[in-house]
Coordinates of C-alpha atoms in Angstrom, one line a residue:
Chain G
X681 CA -111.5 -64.4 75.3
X682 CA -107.8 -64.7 75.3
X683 CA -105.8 -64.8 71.5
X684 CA -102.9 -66.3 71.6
X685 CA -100.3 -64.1 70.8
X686 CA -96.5 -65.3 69.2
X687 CA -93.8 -63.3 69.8
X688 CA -92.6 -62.7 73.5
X689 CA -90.4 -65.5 73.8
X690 CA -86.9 -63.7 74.1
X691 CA -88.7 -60.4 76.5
X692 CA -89.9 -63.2 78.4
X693 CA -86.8 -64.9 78.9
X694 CA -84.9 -62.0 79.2
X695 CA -87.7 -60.8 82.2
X696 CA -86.8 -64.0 84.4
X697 CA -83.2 -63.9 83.5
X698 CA -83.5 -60.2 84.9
X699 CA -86.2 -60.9 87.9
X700 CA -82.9 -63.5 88.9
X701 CA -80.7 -60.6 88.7
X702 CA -82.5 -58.5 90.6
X703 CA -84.0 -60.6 93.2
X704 CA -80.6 -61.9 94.2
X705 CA -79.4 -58.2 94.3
X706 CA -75.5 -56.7 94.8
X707 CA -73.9 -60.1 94.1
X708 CA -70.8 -57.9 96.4
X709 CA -73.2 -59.0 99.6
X710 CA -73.5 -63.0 100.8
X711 CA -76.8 -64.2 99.7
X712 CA -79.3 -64.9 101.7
X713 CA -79.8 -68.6 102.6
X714 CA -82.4 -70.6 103.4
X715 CA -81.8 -71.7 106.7
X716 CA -81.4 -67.9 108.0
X717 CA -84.9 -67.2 106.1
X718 CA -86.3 -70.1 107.9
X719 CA -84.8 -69.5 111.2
X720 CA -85.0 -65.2 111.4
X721 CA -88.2 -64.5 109.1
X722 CA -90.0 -67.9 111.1
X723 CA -93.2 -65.7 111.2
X724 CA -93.3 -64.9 107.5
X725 CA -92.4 -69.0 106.9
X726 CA -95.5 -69.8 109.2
X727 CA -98.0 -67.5 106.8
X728 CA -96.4 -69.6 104.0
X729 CA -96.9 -72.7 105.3
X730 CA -100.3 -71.9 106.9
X731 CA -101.7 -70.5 103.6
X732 CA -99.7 -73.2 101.5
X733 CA -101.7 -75.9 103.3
X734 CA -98.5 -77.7 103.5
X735 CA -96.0 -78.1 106.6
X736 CA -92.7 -78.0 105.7
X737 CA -90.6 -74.9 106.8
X738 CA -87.7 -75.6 104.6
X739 CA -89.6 -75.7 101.4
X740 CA -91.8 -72.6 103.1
X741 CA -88.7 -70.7 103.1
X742 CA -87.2 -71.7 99.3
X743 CA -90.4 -70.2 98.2
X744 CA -90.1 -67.1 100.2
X745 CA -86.5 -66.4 99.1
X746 CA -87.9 -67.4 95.3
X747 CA -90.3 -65.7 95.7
X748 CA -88.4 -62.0 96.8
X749 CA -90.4 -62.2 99.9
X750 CA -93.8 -61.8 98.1
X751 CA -95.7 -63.7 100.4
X752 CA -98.8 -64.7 98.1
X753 CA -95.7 -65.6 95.7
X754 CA -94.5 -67.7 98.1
X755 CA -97.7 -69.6 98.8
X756 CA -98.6 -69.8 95.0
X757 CA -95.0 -71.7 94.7
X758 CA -96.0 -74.4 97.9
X759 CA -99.1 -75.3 96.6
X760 CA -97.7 -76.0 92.9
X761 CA -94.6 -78.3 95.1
X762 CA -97.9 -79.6 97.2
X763 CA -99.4 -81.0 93.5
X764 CA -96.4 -83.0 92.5
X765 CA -96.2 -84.9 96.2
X766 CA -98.1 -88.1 96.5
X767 CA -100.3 -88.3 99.7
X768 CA -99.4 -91.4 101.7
X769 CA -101.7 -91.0 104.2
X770 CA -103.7 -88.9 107.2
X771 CA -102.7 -88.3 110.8
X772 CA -104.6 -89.1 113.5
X773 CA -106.4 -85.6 114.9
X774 CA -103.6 -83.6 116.5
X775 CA -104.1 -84.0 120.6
X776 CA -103.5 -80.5 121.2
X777 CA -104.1 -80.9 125.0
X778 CA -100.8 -82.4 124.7
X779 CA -99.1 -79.5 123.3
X780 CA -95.5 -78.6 124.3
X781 CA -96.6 -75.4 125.0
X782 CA -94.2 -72.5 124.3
X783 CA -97.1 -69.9 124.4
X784 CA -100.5 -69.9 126.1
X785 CA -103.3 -67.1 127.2
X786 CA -106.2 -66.6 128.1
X787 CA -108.7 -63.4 128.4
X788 CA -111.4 -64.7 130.0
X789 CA -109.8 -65.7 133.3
X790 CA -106.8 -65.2 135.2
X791 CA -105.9 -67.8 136.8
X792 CA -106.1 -71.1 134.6
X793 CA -104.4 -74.4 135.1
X794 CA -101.6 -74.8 134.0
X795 CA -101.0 -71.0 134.4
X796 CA -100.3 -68.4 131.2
X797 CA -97.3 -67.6 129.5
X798 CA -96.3 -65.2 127.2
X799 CA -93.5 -67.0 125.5
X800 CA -92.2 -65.1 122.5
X801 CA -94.6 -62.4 121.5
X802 CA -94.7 -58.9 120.1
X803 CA -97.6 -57.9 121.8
X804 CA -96.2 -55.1 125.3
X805 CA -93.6 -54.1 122.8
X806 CA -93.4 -50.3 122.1
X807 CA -93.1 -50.5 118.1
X808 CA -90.1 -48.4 117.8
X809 CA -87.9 -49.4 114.8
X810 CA -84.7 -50.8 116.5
X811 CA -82.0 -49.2 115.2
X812 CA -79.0 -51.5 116.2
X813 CA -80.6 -54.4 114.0
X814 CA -79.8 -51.5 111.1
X815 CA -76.4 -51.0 112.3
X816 CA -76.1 -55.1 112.6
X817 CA -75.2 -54.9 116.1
X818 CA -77.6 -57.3 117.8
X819 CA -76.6 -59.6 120.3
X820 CA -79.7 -60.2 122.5
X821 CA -78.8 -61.6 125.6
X822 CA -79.8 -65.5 125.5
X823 CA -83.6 -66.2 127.4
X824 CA -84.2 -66.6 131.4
X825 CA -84.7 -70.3 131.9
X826 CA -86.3 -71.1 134.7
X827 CA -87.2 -74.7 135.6
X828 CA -90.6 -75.4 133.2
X829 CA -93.3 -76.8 135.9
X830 CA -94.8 -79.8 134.6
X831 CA -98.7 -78.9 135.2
X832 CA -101.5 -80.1 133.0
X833 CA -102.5 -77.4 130.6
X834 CA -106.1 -78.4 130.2
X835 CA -108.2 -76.8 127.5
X836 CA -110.4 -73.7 129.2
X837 CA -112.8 -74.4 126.9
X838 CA -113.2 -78.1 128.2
X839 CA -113.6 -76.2 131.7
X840 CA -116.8 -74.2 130.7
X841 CA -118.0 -77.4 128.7
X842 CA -117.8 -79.6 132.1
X843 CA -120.4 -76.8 133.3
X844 CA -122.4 -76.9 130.9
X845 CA -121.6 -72.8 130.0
X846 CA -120.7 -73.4 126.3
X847 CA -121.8 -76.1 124.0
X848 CA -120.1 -79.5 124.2
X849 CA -118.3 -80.2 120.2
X850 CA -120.5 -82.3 118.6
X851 CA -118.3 -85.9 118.0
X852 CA -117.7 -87.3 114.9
X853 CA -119.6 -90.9 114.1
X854 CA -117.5 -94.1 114.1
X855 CA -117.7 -94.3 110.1
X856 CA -117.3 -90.3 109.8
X857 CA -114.1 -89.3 107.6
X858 CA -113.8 -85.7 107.2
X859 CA -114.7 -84.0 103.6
X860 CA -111.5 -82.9 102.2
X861 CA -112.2 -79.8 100.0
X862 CA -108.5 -80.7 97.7
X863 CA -109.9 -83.7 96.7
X864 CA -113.7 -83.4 96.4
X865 CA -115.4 -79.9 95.0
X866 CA -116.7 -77.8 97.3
X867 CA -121.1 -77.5 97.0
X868 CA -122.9 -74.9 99.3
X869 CA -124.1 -75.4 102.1
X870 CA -120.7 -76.7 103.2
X871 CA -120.4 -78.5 106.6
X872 CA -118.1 -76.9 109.1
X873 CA -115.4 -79.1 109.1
X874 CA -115.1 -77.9 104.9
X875 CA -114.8 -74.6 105.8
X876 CA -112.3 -74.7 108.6
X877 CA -110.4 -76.7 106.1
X878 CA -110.6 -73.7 103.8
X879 CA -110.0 -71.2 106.7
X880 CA -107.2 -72.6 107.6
X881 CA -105.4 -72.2 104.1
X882 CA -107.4 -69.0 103.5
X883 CA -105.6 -65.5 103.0
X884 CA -104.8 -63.8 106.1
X885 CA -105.3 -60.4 105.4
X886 CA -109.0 -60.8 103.8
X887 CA -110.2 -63.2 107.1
X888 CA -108.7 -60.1 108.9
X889 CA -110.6 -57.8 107.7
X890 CA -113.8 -60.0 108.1
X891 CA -113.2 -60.2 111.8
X892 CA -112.5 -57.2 112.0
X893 CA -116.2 -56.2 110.5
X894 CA -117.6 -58.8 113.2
X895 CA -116.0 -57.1 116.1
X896 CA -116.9 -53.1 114.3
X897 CA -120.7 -54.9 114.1
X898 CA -121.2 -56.5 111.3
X899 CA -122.5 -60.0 112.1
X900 CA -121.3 -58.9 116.0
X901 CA -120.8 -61.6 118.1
X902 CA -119.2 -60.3 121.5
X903 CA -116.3 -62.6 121.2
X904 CA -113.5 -62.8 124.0
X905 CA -110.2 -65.1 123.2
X906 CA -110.8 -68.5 125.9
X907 CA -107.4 -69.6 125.0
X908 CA -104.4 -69.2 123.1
X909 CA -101.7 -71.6 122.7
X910 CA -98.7 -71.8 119.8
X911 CA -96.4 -74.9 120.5
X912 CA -95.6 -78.4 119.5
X913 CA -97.7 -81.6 118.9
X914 CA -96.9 -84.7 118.0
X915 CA -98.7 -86.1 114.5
X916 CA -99.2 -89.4 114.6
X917 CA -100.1 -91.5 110.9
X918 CA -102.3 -93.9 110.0
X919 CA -100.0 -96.4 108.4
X920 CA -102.0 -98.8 107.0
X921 CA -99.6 -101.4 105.9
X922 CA -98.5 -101.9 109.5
X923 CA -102.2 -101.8 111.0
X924 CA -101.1 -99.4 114.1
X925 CA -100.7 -95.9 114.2
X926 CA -96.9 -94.7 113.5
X927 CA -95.3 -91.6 115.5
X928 CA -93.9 -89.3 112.7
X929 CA -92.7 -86.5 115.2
X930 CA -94.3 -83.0 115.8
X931 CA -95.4 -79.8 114.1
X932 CA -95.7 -76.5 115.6
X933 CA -98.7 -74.7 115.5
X934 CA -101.5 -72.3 117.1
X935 CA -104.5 -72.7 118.5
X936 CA -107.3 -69.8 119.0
X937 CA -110.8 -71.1 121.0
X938 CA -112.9 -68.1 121.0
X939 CA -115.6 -67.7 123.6
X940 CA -119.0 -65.6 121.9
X941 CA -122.2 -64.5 123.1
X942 CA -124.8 -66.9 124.2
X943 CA -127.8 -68.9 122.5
X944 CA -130.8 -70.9 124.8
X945 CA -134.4 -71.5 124.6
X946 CA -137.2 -72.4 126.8
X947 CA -135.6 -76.0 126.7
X948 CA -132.5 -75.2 126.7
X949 CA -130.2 -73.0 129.5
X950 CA -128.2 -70.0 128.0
X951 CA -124.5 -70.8 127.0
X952 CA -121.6 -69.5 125.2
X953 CA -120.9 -70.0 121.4
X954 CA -117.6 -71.0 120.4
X955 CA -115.3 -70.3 117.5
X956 CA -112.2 -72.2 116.5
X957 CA -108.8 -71.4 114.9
X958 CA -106.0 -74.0 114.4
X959 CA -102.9 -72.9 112.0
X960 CA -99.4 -74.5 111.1
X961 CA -96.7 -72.5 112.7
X962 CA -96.2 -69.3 115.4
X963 CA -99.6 -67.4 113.8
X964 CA -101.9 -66.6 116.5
X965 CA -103.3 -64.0 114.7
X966 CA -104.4 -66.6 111.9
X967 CA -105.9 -68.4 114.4
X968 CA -108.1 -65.8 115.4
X969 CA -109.5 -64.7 113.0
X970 CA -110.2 -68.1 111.8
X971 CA -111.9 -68.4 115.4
X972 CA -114.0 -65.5 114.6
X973 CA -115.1 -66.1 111.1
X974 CA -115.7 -69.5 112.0
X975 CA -118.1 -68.3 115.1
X976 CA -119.9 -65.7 112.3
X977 CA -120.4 -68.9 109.4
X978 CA -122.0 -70.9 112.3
X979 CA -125.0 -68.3 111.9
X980 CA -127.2 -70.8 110.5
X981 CA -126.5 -73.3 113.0
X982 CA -127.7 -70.4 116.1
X983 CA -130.8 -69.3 113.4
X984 CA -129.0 -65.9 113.2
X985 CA -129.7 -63.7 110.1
X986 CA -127.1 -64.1 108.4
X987 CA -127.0 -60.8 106.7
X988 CA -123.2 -59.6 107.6
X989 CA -120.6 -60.5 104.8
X990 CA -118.6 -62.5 107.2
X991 CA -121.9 -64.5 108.4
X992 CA -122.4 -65.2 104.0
X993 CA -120.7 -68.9 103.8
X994 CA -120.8 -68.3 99.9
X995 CA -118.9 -65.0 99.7
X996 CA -116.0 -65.8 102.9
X997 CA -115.1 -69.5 101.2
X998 CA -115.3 -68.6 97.3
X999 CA -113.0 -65.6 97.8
X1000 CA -110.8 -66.0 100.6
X1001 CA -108.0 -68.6 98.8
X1002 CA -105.4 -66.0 97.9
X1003 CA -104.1 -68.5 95.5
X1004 CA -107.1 -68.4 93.9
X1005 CA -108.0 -64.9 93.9
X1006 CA -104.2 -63.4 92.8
X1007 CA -104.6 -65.8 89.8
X1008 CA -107.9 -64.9 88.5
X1009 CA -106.4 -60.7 88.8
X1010 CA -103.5 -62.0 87.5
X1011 CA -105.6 -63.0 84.2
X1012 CA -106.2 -59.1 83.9
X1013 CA -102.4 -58.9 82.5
X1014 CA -102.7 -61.7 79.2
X1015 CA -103.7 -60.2 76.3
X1016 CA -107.5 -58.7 75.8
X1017 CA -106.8 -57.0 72.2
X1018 CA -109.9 -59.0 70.8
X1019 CA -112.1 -58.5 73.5
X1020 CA -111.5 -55.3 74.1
X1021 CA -111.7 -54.0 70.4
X1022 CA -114.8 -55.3 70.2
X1023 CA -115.6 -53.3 73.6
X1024 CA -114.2 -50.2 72.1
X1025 CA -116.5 -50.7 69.1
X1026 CA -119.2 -50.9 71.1
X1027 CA -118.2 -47.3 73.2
X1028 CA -117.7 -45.5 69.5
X1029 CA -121.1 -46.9 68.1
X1030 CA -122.8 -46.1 71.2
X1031 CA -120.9 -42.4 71.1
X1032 CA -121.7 -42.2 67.6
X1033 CA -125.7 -42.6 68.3
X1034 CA -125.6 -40.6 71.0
X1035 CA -124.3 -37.4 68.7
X1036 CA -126.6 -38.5 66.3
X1037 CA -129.5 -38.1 68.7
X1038 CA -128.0 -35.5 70.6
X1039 CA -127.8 -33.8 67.3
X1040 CA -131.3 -34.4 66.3
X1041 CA -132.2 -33.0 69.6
X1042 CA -130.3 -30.3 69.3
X1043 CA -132.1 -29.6 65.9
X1044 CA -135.9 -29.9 67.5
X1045 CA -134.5 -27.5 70.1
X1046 CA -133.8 -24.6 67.6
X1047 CA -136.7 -25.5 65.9
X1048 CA -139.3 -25.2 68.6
X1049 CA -137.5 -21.8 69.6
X1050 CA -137.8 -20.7 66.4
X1051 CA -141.8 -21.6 66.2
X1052 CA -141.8 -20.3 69.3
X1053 CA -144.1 -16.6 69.4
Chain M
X513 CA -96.4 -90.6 125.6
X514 CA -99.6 -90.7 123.9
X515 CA -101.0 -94.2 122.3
X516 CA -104.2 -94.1 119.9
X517 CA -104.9 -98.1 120.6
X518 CA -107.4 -99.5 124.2
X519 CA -106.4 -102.5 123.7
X520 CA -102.7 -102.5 121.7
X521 CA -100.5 -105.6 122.0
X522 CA -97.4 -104.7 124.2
X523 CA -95.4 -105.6 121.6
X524 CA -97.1 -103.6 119.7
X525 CA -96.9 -100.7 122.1
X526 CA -92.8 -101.4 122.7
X527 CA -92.6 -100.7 119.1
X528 CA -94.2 -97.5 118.6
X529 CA -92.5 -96.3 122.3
X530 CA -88.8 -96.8 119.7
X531 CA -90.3 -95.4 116.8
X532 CA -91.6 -92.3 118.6
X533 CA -87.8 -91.9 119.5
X534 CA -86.4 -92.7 116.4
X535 CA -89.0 -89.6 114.5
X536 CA -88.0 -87.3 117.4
X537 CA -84.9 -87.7 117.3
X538 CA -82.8 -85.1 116.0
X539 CA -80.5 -86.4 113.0
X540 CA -77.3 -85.1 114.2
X541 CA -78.0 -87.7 117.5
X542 CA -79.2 -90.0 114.5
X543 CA -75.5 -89.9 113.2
X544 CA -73.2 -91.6 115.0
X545 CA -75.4 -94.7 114.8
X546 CA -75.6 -94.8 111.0
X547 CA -72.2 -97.4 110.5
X548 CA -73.3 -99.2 113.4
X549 CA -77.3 -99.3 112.1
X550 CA -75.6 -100.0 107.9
X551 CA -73.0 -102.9 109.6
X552 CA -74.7 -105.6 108.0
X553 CA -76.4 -106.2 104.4
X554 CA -79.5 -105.3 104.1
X555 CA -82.5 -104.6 101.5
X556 CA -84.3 -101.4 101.0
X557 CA -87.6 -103.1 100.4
X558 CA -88.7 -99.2 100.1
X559 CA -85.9 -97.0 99.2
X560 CA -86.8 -93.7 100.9
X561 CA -89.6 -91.4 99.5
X562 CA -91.0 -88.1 100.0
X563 CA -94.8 -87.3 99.9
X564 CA -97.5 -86.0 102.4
X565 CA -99.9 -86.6 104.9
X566 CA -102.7 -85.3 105.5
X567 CA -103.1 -83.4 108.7
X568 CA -106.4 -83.2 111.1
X569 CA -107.7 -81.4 114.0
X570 CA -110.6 -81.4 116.1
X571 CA -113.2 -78.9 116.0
X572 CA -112.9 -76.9 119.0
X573 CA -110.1 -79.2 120.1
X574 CA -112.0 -81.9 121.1
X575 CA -114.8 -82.4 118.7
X576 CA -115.3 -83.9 115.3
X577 CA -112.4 -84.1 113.4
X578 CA -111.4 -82.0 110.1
X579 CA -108.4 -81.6 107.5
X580 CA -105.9 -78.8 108.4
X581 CA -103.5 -79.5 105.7
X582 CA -101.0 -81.3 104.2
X583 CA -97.2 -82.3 105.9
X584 CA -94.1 -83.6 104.5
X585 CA -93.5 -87.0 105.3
X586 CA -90.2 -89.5 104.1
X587 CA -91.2 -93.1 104.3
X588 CA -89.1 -96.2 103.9
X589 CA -89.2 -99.7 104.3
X590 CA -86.0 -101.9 104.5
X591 CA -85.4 -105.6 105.5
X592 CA -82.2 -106.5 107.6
X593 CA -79.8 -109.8 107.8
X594 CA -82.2 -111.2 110.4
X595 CA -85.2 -110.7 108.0
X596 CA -86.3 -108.3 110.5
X597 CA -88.8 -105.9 108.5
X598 CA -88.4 -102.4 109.7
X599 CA -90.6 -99.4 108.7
X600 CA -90.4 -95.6 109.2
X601 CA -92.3 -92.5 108.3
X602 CA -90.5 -89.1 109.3
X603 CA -92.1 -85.9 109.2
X604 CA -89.6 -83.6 106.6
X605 CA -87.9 -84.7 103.4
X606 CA -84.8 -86.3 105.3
X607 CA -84.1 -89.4 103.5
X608 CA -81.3 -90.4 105.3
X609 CA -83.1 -89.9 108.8
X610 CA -86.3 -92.6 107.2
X611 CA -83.3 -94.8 106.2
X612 CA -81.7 -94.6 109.5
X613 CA -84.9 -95.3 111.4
X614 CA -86.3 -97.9 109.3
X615 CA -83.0 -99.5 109.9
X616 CA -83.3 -98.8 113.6
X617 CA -86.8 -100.4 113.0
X618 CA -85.7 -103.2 111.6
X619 CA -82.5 -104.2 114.1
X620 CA -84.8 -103.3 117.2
X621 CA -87.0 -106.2 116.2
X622 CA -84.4 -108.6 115.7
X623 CA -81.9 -110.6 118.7
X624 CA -80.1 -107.7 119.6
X625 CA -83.0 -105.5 120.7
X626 CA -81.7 -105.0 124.1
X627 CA -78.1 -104.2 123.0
X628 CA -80.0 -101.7 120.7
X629 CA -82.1 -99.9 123.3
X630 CA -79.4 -99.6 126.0
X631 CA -76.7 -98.3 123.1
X632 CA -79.4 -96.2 120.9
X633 CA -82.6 -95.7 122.1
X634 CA -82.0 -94.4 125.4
X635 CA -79.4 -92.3 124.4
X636 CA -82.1 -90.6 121.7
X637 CA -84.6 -90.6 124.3
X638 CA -82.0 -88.6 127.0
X639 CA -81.4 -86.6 124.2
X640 CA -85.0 -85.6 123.2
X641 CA -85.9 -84.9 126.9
X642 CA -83.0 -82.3 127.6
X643 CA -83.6 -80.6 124.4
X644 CA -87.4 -80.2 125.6
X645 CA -86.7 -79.4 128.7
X646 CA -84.2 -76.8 127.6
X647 CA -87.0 -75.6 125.0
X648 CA -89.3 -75.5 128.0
X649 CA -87.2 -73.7 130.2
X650 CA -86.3 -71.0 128.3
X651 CA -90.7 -70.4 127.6
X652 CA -91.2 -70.8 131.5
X653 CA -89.3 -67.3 132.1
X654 CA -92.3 -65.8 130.6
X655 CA -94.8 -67.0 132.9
X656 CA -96.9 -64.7 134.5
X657 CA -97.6 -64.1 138.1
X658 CA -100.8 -62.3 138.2
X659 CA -101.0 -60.3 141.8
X660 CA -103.7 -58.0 142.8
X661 CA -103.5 -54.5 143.8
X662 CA -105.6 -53.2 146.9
X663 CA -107.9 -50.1 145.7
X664 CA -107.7 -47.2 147.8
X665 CA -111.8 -47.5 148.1
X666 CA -111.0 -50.9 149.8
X667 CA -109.4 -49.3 152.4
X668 CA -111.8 -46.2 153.0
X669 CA -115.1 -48.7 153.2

């Protein structure tokens, strides 16, 4: 139970007035702006956007700087802009076949059409703090361009699916519109395409740590990544008013298609599972761990036992919105005084009977020693 | 370029082949054009507004489809001297880049289409292409060449 409580109005004021000061720092250094947190912190925009559900970079960036670079700050601020903005309407599904693809891998086969590139990527770095970005010196030589070949870049996926090695993704009815969990409440059992909505917005660092318990065993599914690819696609609207679809231009984002150990029966041959990541913005490792908690709620689907946390649909969707969670800790900080002095009543009655009795105990003890022959 | 309809009218088709240009295009190219494209009066049936769309993917790419998220999107509607109606919706919160292309809309179903496409939208379109293949290029250096090394037990067997 929360009282209200009168009386913090100035220390309040006087706390943002000061959070202002302090988050724009030594006013004798240029400021940063929102174009060079956009363009030079484009990863940390991505978790903002991804996690903010909303695609915007600019306004991703706003609430980073707003935010002092608290990144569950920064997607608390999004979602709040998200709420005021009137939806118009919904895109057609993204064709990521025809990404522009600045990034693509694969671990389960060498050569692929299309062929794999690394584009920009952190991964065969050597993690050494790079001192001349301290000393401001940086002037990294511009990329090697070499003439782009224009080969198909196929999904690998579709490739085992043509062979009948991994299921075929079930296809959506003609009347079928997808559940939209911001507009309708979620109810459990939720249907797959709820909780990939929810994955997609849900906090990077918890779905992490539940892939992470997948792959240590927990729910283990032997998964190996099919395909990666980060790059543009274009987004194309419904518009109804004009009764064709409208080209709006493109988003970035990244795609993870996870390949997983394999289900059959008598009727049917053994094939690969498959789990699936898709993220606004450069965050492969979003996407794979949405792949891989998406492969561990399918559980029920396989007739797994779903006795991992990460295979529990319940406990992964209800808690894995940081906005969500951050707000209901954040609750810990308003005022308690009523409910906790009628806690602390409770701990000094219950301390107060247990003296009593201890005493009363204490009392038979001496007594029955002193009966004692 | 990807189009969603079997069976679209070519008109149809023309016009979403200028739109896609116009959405694409990057609003310094978009510039120049604006006294040209604001020449004569004209009527902002819609005056340019920002909300969202609604995002979907596919399941596994190619299955059934599902919400991703929300994106930015600046819509507006405007009506030229040739009572041409011209639409746009632009993914971001540029209003003058909707205006401009609603305009652009509007003019390029109107007499002067031709004049239009051989001073505007080719220009956006050459535009578009070199700053994708530029984009491209500069990704395609990272390419790997897988090659296979012998092993020495190869050789003894």
């Amino acid at each position: 139970m929360y009282v209200a409580v009168k009386g913090g109005e100035k220390a309040i004021r006087n706390a943002h007035r000061l959070l202002a000061h302090k988050r724009r720092g030594d006013s004798a250094r240029p400021g940063l702006s929102v174009a060079q947190i956009r363009e030079q912190m484009f990863l940390g925009v991505a978790r903002v956007m991804c996690e903010g559900a909303l695609h915007d970079a600019e306004l991703a960036a706003l609430a980073l700087k707003q935010a002092a670079g608290d990144t569950v700050e920064a997607i608390f601020l999004l979602r709040a802009y998200r709420a005021t903005l009137p939806r118009f309407c919904a895109s057609l599904p993204l064709d990521t076949g025809a990404m522009r693809i600045e990034r693509r891998i694969s671990a389960t086969y060498k050569d692929i059409p299309g062929g794999q590139q690394l584009g920009a990527t952190f991964d065969y770095t050597h993690r050494l703090l790079d001192f001349d970005l301290l000393a401001e010196q940086e002037a990294p030589p511009p990329p090697e361009s070499v003439p782009a070949p224009t080969e198909a870049c196929p999904h690998i996926m579709a490739l085992l699916a043509r062979e009948g090695l991994v299921g075929q993704e079930r296809k959506a009815a003609d009347d079928e519109s997808a559940p939209d969990i911001t507009r309708e409440p979620l109810a459990f059992p939720a249907s797959r395409a709820e909780r990939l909505q929810i994955l997609a917005r849900g906090d990077e660092g918890f779905l992490l740590a539940l892939a992470y318990s997948t792959q240590r065993g927990y729910g283990r599914n032997h998964p190996f990544a099919g395909e990666i690819r980060v790059g543009k696609v274009d987004v194309w609207l419904e518009a109804e008013e004009l009764g064709f679809c409208v080209p709006a231009g493109e988003i970035e984002v990244s795609e993870c298609e996870m390949v997983n150990q394999f289900v059959g029966s008598r009727k049917t041959p053994p094939q690969f599972t498959r789990g699936y990541g898709l993220v606004f913005g450069s965050a492969e490792r979003k996407a794979m761990v949405m792949a891989l908690v998406d492969r561990a709620l399918r559980a029920g689907e396989y007739g797994e036992d779903a006795s991992a946390p990460a295979q529990q649909e319940e406990f992964v969707l209800a808690h894995c919105d940081s906005v969500e969670a951050a707000g209901f800790l954040s609750h810990l900080k308003l005022p308690h005084y009523v409910d906790f002095q009628s806690e602390l009543g409770l701990v000094r009655k219950l301390r107060r009977e247990q003296a009593r009795t201890g005493a009363q105990e204490a009392e038979k003890e001496v007594a029955a020693l002193e009966t004692a022959p | 370029m990807t189009s969603y309809h079997d069976n679209i009218a070519p008109e149809i088709r023309a016009r979403q082949q200028w739109m896609y240009t116009l959405a694409h295009a990057d609003i310094a190219d978009l510039m120049p054009f604006e006294t040209q494209l604001k020449a004569g009066p004209y009527q902002l049936i819609r005056p340019p507004e920002t909300g969202m769309a609604l995002v979907r993917g596919r399941m596994g790419a190619t299955g059934a489809p599902f919400n991703l998220g929300e994106m930015t999107v600046t819509r507006c509607v405007v009506k030229n001297d040739e009572a041409c109606v011209g639409y746009s919706y632009i993914a971001g919160r540029d209003k003058t880049h909707a205006e401009l292309a609603a305009l652009a809309d509007a003019h390029l179903q109107g007499a002067r289409r031709h004049a239009w496409v051989c001073r505007m939208v080719e220009l956006l379109d050459a535009r578009r292409q070199s700053r994708r293949a530029e984009a491209a290029a500069a990704c395609a250096g990272t390419r790997v060449d897988f090659f296979t090394l012998l092993r020495g037990e190869d050789d003894a067997a």
